[in-house]
PDB file of C-alpha atoms and ligand atoms in Angstrom:
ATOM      1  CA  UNK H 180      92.407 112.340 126.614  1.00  0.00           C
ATOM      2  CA  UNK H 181      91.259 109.678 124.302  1.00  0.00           C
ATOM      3  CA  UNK H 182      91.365 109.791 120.446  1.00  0.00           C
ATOM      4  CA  UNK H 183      91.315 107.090 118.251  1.00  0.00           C
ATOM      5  CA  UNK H 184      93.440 107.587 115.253  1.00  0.00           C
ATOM      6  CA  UNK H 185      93.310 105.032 112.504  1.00  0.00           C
ATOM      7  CA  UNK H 186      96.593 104.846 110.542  1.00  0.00           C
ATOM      8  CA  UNK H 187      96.683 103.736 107.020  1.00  0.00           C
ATOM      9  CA  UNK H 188      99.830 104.254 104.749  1.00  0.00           C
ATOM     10  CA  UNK H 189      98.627 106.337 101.841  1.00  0.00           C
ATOM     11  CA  UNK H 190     101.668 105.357 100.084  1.00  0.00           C
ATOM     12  CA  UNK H 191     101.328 101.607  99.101  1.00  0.00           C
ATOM     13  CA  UNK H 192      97.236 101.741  98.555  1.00  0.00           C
ATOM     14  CA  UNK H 193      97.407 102.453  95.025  1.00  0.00           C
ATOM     15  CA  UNK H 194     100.157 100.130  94.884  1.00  0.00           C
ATOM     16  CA  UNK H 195      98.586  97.480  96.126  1.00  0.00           C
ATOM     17  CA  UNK H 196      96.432  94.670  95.133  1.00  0.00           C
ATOM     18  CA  UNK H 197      92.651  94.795  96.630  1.00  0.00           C
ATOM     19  CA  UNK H 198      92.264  91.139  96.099  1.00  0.00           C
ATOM     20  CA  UNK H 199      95.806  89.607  96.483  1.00  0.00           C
ATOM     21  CA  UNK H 200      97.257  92.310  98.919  1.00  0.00           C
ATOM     22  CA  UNK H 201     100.408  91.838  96.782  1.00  0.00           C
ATOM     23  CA  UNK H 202     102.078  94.800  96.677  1.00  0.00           C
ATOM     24  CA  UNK H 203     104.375  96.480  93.520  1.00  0.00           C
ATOM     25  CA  UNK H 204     104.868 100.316  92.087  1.00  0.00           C
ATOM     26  CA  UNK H 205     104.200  99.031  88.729  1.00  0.00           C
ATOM     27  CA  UNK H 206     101.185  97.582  89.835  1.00  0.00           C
ATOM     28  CA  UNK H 207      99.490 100.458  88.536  1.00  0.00           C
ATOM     29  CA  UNK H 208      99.659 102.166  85.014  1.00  0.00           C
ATOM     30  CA  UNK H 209      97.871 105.297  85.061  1.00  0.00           C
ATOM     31  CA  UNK H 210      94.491 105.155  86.385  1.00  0.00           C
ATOM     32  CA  UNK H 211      94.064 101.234  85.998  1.00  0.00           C
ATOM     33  CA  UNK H 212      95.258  99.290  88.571  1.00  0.00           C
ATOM     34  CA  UNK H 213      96.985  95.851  87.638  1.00  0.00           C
ATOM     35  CA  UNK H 214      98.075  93.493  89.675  1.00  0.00           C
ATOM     36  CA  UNK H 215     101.254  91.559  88.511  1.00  0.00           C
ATOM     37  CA  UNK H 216     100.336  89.030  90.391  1.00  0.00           C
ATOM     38  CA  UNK H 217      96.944  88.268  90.035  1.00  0.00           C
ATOM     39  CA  UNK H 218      96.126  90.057  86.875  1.00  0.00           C
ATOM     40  CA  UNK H 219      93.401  91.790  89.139  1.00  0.00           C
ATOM     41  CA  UNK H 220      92.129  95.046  87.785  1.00  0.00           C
ATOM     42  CA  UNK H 221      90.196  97.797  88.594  1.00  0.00           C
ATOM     43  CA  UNK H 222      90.183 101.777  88.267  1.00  0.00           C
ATOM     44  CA  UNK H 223      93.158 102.696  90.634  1.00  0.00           C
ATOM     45  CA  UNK H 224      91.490 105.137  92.741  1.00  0.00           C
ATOM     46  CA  UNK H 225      89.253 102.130  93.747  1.00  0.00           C
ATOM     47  CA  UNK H 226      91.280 100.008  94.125  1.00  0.00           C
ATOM     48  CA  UNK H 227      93.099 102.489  96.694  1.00  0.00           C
ATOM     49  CA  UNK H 228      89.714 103.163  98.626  1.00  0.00           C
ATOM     50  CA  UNK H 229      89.015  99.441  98.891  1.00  0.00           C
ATOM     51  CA  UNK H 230      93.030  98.855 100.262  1.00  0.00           C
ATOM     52  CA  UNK H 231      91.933 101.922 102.628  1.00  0.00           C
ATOM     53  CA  UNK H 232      88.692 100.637 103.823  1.00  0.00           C
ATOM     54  CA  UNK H 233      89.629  96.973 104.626  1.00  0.00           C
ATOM     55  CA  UNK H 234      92.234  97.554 107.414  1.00  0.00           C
ATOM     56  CA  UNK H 235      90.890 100.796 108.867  1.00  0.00           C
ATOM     57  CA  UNK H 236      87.103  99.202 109.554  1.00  0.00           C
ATOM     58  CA  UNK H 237      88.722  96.285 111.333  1.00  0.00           C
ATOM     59  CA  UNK H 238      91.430  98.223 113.229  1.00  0.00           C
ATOM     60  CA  UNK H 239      87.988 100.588 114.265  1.00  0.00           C
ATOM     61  CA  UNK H 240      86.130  97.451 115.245  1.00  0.00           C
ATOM     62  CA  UNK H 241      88.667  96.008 117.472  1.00  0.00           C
ATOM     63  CA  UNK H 242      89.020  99.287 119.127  1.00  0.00           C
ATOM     64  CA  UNK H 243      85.250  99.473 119.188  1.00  0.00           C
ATOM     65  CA  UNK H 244      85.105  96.062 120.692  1.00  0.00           C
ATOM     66  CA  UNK H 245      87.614  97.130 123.584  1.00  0.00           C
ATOM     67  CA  UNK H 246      85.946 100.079 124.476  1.00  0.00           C
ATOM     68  CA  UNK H 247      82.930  98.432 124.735  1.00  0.00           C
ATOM     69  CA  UNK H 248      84.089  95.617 126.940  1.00  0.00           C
ATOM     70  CA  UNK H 249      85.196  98.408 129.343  1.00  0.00           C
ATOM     71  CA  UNK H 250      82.448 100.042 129.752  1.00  0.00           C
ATOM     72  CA  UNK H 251      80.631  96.893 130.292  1.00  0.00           C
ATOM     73  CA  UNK H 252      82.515  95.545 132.998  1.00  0.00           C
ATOM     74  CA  UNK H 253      82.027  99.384 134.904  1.00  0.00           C
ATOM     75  CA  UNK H 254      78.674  99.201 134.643  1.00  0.00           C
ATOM     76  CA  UNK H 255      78.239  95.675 136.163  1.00  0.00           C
ATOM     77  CA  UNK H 256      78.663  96.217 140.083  1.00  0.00           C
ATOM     78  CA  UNK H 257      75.800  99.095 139.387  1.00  0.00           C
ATOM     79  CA  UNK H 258      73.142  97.063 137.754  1.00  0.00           C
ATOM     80  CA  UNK H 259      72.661 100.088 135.425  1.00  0.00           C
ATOM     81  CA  UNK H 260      72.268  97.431 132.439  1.00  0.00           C
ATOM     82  CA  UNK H 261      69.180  96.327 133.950  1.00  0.00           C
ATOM     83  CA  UNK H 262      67.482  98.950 135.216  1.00  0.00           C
ATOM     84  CA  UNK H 263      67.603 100.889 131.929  1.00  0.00           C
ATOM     85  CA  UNK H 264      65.670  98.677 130.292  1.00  0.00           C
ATOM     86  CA  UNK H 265      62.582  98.207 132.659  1.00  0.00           C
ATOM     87  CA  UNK H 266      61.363 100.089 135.654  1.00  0.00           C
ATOM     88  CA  UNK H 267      62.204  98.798 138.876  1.00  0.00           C
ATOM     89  CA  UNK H 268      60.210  96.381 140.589  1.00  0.00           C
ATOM     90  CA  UNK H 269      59.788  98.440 143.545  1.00  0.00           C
ATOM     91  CA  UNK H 270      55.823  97.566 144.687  1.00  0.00           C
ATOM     92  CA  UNK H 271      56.949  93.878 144.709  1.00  0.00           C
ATOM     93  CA  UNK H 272      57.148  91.455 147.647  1.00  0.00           C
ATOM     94  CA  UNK H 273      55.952  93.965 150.681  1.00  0.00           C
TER      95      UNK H 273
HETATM   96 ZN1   ZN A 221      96.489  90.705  93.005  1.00  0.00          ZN
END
């Protein structure tokens, strides 16, 4: 059984700085994030979806990645790669 599960604390994303990745509760007031750090600010909601996005896409790529290099190295000894994208040359050389 394989499932990929992605995990991304809900808990600091509105807490956290999109730009900076600095991380403080009073980093948001309301629904305007600002950071304390950077002076960054944006609507907190997306600034939360951007803190969400970021690490979950690259944490789904590097799994993607690895998945893919699997099934690449099955498929080798089989030749499958090649055959699927043009017909075999079977009238050639008798
Ligand atoms: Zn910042």
């Amino acid at each position: 059984m394989e499932k990929t599960i992605i995990h991304v604390n809900p808990k600091f994303t509105s807490q956290k700085c999109s730009k900076c990745e600095y991380i403080h509760k009073n980093n948001r007031e309301g629904n305007i994030f600002h950071c304390l750090n950077c002076n960054f600010e944006l609507h907190a909601d997306l600034n939360a979806a951007r803190n969400i996005e970021i690490p979950g896409k690259s944490e789904y790529f590097r799994l993607l990645s690895t998945s893919q290099s699997l099934r690449f190295h099955e498929s080798m000894p089989m030749g499958m790669v090649e055959t699927s994208n043009k017909p075999l040359p079977s009238g050639k050389g008798s």
